[in-house]
mmCIF file of C-alpha atoms in Angstrom:
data_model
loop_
_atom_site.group_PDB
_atom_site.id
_atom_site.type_symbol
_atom_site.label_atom_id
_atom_site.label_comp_id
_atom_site.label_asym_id
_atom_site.label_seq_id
_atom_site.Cartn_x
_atom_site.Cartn_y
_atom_site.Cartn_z
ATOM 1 C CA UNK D 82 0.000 0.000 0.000
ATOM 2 C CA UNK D 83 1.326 3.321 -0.659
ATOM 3 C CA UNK D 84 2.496 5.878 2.396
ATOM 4 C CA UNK D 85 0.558 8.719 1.937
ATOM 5 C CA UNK D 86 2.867 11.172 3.314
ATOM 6 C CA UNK D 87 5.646 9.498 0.716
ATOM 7 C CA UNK D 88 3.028 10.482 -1.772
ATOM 8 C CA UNK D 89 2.918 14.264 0.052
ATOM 9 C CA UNK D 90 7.108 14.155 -0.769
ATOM 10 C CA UNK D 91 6.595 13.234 -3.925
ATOM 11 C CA UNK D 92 3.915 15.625 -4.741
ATOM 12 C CA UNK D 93 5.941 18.015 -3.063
ATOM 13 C CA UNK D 94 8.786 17.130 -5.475
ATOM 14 C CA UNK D 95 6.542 17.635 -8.532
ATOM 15 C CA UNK D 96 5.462 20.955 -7.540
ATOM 16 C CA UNK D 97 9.018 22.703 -6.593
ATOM 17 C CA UNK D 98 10.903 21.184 -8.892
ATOM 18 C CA UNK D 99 14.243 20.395 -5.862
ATOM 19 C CA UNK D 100 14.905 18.612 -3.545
ATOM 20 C CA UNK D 101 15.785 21.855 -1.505
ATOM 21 C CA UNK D 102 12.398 23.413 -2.482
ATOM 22 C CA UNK D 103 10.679 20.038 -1.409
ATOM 23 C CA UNK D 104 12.182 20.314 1.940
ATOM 24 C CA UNK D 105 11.228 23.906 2.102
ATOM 25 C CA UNK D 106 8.302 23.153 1.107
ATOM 26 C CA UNK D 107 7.154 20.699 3.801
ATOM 27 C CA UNK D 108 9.095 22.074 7.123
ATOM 28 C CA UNK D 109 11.951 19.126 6.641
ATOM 29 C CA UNK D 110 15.158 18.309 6.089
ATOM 30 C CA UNK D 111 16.740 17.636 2.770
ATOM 31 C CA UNK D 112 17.908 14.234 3.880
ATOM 32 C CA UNK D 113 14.971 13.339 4.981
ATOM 33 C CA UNK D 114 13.128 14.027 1.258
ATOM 34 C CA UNK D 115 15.858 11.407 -0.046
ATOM 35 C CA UNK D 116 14.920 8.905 2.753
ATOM 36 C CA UNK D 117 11.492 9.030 1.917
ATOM 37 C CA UNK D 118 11.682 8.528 -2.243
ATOM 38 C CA UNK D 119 13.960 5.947 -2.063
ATOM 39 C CA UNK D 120 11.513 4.222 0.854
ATOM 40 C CA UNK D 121 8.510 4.917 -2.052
ATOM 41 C CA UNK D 122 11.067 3.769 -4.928
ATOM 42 C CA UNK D 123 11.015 0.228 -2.831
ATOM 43 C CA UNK D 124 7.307 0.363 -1.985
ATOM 44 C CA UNK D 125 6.754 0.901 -6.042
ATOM 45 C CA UNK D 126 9.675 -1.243 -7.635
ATOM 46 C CA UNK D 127 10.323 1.573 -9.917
ATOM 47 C CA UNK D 128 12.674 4.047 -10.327
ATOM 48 C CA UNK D 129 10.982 7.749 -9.729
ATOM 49 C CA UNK D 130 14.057 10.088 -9.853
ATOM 50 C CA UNK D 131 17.290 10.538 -12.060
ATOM 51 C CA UNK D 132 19.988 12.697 -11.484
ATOM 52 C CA UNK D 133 20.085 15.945 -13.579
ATOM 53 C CA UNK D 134 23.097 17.628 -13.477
ATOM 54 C CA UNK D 135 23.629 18.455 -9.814
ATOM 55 C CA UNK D 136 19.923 17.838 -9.167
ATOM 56 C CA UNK D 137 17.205 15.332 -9.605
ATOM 57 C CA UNK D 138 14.387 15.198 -12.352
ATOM 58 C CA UNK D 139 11.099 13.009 -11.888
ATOM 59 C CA UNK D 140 11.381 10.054 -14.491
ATOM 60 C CA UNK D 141 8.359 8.996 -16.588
ATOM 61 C CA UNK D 142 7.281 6.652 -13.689
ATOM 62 C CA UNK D 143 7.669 9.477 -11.122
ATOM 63 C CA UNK D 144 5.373 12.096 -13.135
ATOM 64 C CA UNK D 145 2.820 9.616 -13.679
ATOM 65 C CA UNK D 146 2.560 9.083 -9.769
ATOM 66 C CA UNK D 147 3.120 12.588 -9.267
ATOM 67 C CA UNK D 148 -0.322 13.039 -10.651
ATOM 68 C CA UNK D 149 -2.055 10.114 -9.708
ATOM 69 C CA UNK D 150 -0.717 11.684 -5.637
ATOM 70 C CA UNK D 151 -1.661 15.028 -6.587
ATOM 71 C CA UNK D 152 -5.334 13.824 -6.660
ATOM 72 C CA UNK D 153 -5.154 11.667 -3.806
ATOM 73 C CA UNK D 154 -4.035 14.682 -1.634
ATOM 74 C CA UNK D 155 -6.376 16.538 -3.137
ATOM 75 C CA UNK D 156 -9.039 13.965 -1.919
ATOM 76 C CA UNK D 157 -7.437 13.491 1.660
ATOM 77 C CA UNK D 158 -7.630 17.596 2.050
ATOM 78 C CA UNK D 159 -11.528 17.398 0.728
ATOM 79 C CA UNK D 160 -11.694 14.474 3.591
ATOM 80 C CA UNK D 161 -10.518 16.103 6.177
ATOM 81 C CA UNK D 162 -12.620 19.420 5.385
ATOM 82 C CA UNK D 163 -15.854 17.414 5.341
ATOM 83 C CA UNK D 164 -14.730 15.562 8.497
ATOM 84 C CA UNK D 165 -14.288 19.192 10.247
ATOM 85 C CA UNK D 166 -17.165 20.659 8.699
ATOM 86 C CA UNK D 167 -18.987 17.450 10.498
ATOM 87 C CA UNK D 168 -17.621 17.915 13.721
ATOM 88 C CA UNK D 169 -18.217 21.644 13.549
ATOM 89 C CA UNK D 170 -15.236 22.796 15.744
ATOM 90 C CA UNK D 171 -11.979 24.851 14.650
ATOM 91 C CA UNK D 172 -9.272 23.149 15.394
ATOM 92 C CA UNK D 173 -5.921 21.316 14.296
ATOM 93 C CA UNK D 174 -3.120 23.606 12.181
ATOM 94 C CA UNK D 175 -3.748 26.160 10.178
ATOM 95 C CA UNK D 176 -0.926 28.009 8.515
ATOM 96 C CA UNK D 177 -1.473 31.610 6.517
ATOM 97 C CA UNK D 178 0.484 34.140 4.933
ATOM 98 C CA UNK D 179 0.177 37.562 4.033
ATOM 99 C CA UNK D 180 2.078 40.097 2.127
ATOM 100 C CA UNK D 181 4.168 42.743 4.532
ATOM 101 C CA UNK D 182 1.263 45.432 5.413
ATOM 102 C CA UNK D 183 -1.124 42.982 5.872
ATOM 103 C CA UNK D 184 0.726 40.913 8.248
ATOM 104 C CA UNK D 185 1.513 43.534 10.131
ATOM 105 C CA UNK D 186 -1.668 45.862 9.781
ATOM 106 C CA UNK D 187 -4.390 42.664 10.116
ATOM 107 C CA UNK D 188 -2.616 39.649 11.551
ATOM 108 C CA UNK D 189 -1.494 40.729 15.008
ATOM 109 C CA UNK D 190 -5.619 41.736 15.679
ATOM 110 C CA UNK D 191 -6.705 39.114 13.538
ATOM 111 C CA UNK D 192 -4.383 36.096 15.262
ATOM 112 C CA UNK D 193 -5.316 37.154 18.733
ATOM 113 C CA UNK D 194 -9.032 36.991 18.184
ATOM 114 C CA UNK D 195 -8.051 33.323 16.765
ATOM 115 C CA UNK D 196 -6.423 32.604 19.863
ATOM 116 C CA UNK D 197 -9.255 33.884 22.151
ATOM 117 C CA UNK D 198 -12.211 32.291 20.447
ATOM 118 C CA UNK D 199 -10.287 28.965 19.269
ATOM 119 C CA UNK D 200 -7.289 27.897 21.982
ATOM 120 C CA UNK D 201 -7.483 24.360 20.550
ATOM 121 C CA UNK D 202 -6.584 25.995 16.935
ATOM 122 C CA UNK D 203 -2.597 26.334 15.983
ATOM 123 C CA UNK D 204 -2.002 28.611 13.656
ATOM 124 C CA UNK D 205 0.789 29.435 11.624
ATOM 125 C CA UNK D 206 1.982 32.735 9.517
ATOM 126 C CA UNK D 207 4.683 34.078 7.241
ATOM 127 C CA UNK D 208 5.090 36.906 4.692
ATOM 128 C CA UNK D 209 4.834 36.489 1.587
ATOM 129 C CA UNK D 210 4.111 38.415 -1.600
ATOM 130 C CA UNK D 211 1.098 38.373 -3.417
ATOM 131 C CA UNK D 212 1.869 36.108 -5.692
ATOM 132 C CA UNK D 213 4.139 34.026 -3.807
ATOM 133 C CA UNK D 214 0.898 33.613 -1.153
ATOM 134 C CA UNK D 215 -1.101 32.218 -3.887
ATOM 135 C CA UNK D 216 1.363 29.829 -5.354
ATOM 136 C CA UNK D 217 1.860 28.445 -1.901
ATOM 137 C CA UNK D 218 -1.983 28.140 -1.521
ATOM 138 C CA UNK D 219 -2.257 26.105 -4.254
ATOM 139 C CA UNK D 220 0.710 24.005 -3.723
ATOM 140 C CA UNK D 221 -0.537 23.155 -0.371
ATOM 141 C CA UNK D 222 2.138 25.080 1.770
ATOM 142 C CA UNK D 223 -0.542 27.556 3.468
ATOM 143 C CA UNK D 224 -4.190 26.693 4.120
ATOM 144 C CA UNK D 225 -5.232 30.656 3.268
ATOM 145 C CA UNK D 226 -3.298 34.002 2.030
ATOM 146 C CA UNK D 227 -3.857 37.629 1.862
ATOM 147 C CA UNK D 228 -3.107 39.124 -1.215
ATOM 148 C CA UNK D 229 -4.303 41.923 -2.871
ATOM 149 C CA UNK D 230 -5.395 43.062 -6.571
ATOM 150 C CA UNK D 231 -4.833 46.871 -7.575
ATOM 151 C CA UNK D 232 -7.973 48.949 -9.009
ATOM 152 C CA UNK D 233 -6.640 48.790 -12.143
ATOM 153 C CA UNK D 234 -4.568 45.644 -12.639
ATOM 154 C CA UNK D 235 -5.808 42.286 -10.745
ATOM 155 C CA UNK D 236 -3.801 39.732 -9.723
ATOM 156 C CA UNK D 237 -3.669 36.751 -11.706
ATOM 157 C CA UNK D 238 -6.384 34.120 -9.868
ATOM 158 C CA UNK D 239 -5.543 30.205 -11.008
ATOM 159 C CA UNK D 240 -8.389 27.773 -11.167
ATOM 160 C CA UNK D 241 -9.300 26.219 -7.819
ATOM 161 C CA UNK D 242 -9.173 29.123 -5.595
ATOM 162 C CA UNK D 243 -12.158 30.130 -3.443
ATOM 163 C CA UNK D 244 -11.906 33.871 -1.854
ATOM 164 C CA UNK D 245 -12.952 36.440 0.173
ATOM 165 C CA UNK D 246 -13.546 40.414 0.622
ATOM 166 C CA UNK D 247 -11.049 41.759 3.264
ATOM 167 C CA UNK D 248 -10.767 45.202 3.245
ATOM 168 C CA UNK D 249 -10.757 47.851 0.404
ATOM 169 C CA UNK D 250 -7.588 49.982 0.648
ATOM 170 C CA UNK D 251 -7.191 53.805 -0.369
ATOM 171 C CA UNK D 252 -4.261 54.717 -1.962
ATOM 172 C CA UNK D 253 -2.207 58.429 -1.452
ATOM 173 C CA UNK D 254 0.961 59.222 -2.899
ATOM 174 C CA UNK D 255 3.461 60.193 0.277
ATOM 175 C CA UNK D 256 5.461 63.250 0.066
ATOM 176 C CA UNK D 257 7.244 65.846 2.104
ATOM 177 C CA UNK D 258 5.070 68.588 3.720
ATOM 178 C CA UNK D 259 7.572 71.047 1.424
ATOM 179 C CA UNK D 260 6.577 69.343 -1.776
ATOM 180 C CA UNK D 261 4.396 71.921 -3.869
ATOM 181 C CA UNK D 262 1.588 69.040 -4.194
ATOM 182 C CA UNK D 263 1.203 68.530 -0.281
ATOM 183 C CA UNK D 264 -1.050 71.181 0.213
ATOM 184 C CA UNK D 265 -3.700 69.767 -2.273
ATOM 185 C CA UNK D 266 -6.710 67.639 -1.326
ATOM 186 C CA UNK D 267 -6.415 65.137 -4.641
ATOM 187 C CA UNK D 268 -3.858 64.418 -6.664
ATOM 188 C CA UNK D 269 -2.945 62.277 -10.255
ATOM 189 C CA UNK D 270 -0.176 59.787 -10.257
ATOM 190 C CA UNK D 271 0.728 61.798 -13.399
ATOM 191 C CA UNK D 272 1.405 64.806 -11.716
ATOM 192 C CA UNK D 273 4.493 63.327 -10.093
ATOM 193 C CA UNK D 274 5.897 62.515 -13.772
ATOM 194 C CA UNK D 275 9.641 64.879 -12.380
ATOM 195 C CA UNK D 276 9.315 63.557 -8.732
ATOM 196 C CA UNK D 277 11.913 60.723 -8.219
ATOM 197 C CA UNK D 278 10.384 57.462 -6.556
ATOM 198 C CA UNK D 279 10.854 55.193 -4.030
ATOM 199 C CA UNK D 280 9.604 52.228 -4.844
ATOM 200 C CA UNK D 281 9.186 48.453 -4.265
ATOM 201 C CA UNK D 282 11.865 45.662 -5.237
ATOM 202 C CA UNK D 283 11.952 44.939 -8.657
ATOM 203 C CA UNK D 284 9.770 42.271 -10.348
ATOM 204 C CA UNK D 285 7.261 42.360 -7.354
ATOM 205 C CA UNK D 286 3.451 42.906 -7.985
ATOM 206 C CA UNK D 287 2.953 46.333 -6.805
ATOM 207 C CA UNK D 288 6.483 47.360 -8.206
ATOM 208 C CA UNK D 289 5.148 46.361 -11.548
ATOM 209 C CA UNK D 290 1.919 48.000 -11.033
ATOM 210 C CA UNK D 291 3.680 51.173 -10.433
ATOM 211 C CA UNK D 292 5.415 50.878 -13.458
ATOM 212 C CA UNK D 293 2.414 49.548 -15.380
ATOM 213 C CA UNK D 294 0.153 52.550 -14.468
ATOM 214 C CA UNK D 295 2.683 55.264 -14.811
ATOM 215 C CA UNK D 296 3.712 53.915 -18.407
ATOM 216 C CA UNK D 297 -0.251 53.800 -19.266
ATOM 217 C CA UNK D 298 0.113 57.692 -18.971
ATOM 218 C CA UNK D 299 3.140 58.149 -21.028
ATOM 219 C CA UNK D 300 5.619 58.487 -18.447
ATOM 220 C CA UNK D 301 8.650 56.504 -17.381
ATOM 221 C CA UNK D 302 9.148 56.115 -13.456
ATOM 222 C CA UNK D 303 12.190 58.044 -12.351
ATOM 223 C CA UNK D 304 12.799 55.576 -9.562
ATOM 224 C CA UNK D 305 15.418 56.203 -6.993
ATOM 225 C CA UNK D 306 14.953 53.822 -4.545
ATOM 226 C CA UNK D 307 13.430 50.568 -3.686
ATOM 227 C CA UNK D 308 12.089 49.170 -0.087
ATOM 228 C CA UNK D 309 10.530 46.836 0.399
ATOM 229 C CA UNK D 310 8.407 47.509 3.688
ATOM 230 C CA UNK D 311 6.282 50.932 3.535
ATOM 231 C CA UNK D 312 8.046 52.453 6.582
ATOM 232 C CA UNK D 313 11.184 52.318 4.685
ATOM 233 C CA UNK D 314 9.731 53.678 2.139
ATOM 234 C CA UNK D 315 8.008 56.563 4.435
ATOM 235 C CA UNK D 316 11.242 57.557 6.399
ATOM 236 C CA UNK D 317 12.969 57.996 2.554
ATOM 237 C CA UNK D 318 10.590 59.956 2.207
ATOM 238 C CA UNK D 319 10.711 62.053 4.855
ATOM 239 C CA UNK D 320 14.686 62.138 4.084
ATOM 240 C CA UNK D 321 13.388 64.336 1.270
ATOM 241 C CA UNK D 322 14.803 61.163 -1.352
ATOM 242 C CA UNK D 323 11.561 61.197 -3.460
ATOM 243 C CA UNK D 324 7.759 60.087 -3.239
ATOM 244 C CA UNK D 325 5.854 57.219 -2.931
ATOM 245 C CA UNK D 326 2.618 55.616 -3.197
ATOM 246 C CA UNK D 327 1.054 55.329 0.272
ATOM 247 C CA UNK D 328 -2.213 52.870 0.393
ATOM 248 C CA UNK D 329 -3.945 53.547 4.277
ATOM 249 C CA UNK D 330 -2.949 50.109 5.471
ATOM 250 C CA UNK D 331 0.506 50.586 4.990
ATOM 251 C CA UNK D 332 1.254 54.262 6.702
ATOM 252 C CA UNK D 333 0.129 54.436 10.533
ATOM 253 C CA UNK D 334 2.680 55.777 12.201
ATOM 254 C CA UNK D 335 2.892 58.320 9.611
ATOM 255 C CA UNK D 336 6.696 60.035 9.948
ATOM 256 C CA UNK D 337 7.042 63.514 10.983
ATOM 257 C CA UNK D 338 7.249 65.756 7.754
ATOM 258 C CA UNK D 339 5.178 63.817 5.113
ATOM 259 C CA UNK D 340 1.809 64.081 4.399
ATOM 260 C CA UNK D 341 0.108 61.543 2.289
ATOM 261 C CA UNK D 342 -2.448 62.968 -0.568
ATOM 262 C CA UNK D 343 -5.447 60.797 -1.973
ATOM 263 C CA UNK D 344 -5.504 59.620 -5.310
ATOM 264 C CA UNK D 345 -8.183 60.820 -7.632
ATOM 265 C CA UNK D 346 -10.662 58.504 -9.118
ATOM 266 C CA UNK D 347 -11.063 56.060 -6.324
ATOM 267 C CA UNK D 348 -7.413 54.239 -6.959
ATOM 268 C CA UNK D 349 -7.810 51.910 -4.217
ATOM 269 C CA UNK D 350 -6.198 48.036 -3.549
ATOM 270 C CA UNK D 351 -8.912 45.478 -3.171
ATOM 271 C CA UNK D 352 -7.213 43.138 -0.188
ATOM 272 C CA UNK D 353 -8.887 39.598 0.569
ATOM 273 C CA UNK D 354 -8.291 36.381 1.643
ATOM 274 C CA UNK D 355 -7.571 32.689 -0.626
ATOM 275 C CA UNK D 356 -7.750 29.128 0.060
ATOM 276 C CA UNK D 357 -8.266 26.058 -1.926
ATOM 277 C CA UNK D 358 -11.659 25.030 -3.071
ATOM 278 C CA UNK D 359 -11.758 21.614 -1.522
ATOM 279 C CA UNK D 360 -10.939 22.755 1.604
ATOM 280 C CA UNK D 361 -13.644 25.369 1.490
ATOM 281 C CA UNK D 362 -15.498 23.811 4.307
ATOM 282 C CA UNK D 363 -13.424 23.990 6.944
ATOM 283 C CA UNK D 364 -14.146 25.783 10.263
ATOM 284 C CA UNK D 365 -10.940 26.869 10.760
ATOM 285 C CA UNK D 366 -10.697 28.344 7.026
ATOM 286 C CA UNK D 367 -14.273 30.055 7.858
ATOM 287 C CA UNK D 368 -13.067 31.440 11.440
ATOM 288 C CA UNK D 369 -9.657 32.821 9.844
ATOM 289 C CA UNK D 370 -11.636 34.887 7.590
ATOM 290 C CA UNK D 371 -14.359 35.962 9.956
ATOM 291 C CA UNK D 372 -11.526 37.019 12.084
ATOM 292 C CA UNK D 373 -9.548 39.123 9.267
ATOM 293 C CA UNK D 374 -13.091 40.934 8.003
ATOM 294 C CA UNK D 375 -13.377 41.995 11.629
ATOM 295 C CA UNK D 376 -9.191 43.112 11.945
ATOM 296 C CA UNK D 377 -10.241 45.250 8.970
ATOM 297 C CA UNK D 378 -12.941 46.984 10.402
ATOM 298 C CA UNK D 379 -11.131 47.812 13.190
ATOM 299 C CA UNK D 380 -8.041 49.454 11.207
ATOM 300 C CA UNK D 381 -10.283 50.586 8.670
#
């Protein structure tokens, strides 16, 4: 009979593509991934991996039960929902992540309401980005993630997902009380087109939003600086090093010297919560949520 949590290796194996990223992946040790294939190659009397270069590739026999486990696991998690829907009560592990203002603007209101109302519940949290959240949502590394679509350019939703309205998030562009702008009540991103900015890291989801709206509008970024928490990007800001875009959740304490200006139009980021369909059942999925809507309201 095959040993399901060999199966969750495998699987695991499939879906990051390492050994190292397997490990990651499941909260073990590298030497402990081997262990377990070559215990499955036994249990299977085939051979599952090959050595590519200084790596490992799945062979034809591997994928094939890659996909086959995929399903099972997918049918275990659908099990164990229904089995906690049954019972009613939120308990067991649940692990989230959120992206860096929502972990730290929701998560520390959000987990101790978890705590109060559910002591028999363990939960779990890390940072992630956006899209990093959702990839590790549907790989089965975290049970639910926060991530956030802009007003004007979603995030790219897979099949399979189920989700949830968090909180909607106005956005300001952050400047120094000296800036000509700071005494107006609105302001366009285009108005900014000679401002330098501070910005996020590269390739990341908002940084590319930035980009993508500012482009949109005929104008290339002029950015100076990139930071990837909002505070860093706020005290740069108050350094007099440039501007940057300032959504509510993201500026409380506000630094001395900067004053943050609304966005015409209703630019806003629309943040909610994600979690596999087949575990949509679950009581600890449901409390998670009810407990972030209610974070929300209270930083809102």
């Amino acid at each position: 009979m095959l040993n399901l949590e060999r199966l969750r290796t495998l699987d695991a194996l499939a879906r990051h593509g390492s050994v190292s990223g397997a490990a990651e992946g499941l909260h073990i040790t590298t030497s402990a991934v081997s262990q377990q294939m070559s215990k499955l190659e036994r249990e299977v009397g085939q051979q599952l991996l090959a050595k590519n270069g200084r790596g490992v590739r799945l062979t034809d026999a591997g994928r094939l039960l890659a996909e086959h486990a995929a399903r099972i696991l997918s049918q275990v998690e659908l099990a164990q929902s229904d089995l906690e829907a049954q019972r009613g009560q939120v308990v067991g592990e649940l692990r989230l992540a959120a992206f860096p203002t929502a972990l730290r603007g929701l998560f520390p209101i959000a987990l101790s309401t978890l705590r109060s109302r559910h002591p028999a519940l363990r939960v779990r949290s890390r940072e992630l980005e956006p899209e990093n959240g959702v990839n590790a949502v549907l790989r089965g590394d975290a049970d639910l993630a926060v991530v956030l679509d802009w007003y004007n350019k979603p995030l790219p939703m897979p099949q399979g997902l189920a989700k949830a309205s968090i909180l909607e998030d106005p956005v300001g562009v952050a400047m120094p009380d000296a800036h000509p702008l700071a005494g107006r009540d609105e302001v366009d991103l285009e108005d900014f087109a000679g401002d330098e900015w501070v910005a996020w890291p590269e390739g990341e989801f908002c940084h590319e939003w930035l980009l993508y709206t500012l482009r949109a509008k005929g104008i290339e970024p002029r950015i100076a600086h990139r930071a990837e928490e909002h505070h860093t990007q706020l005290a740069l800001v108050a350094a007099g090093l440039g501007v940057c875009v300032a959504p509510r959740l993201g500026r409380d304490p506000m630094p001395a010297g900067v004053r943050a200006v609304p966005v015409r139009h209703g630019a806003q980021r629309y943040i909610y919560a994600v979690w596999r369909a087949d575990a949509d059942r679950r009581p600890s999925i449901r409390a998670a949520v009810e407990a972030l809507q209610e974070a929300a309201l209270k930083v809102g």
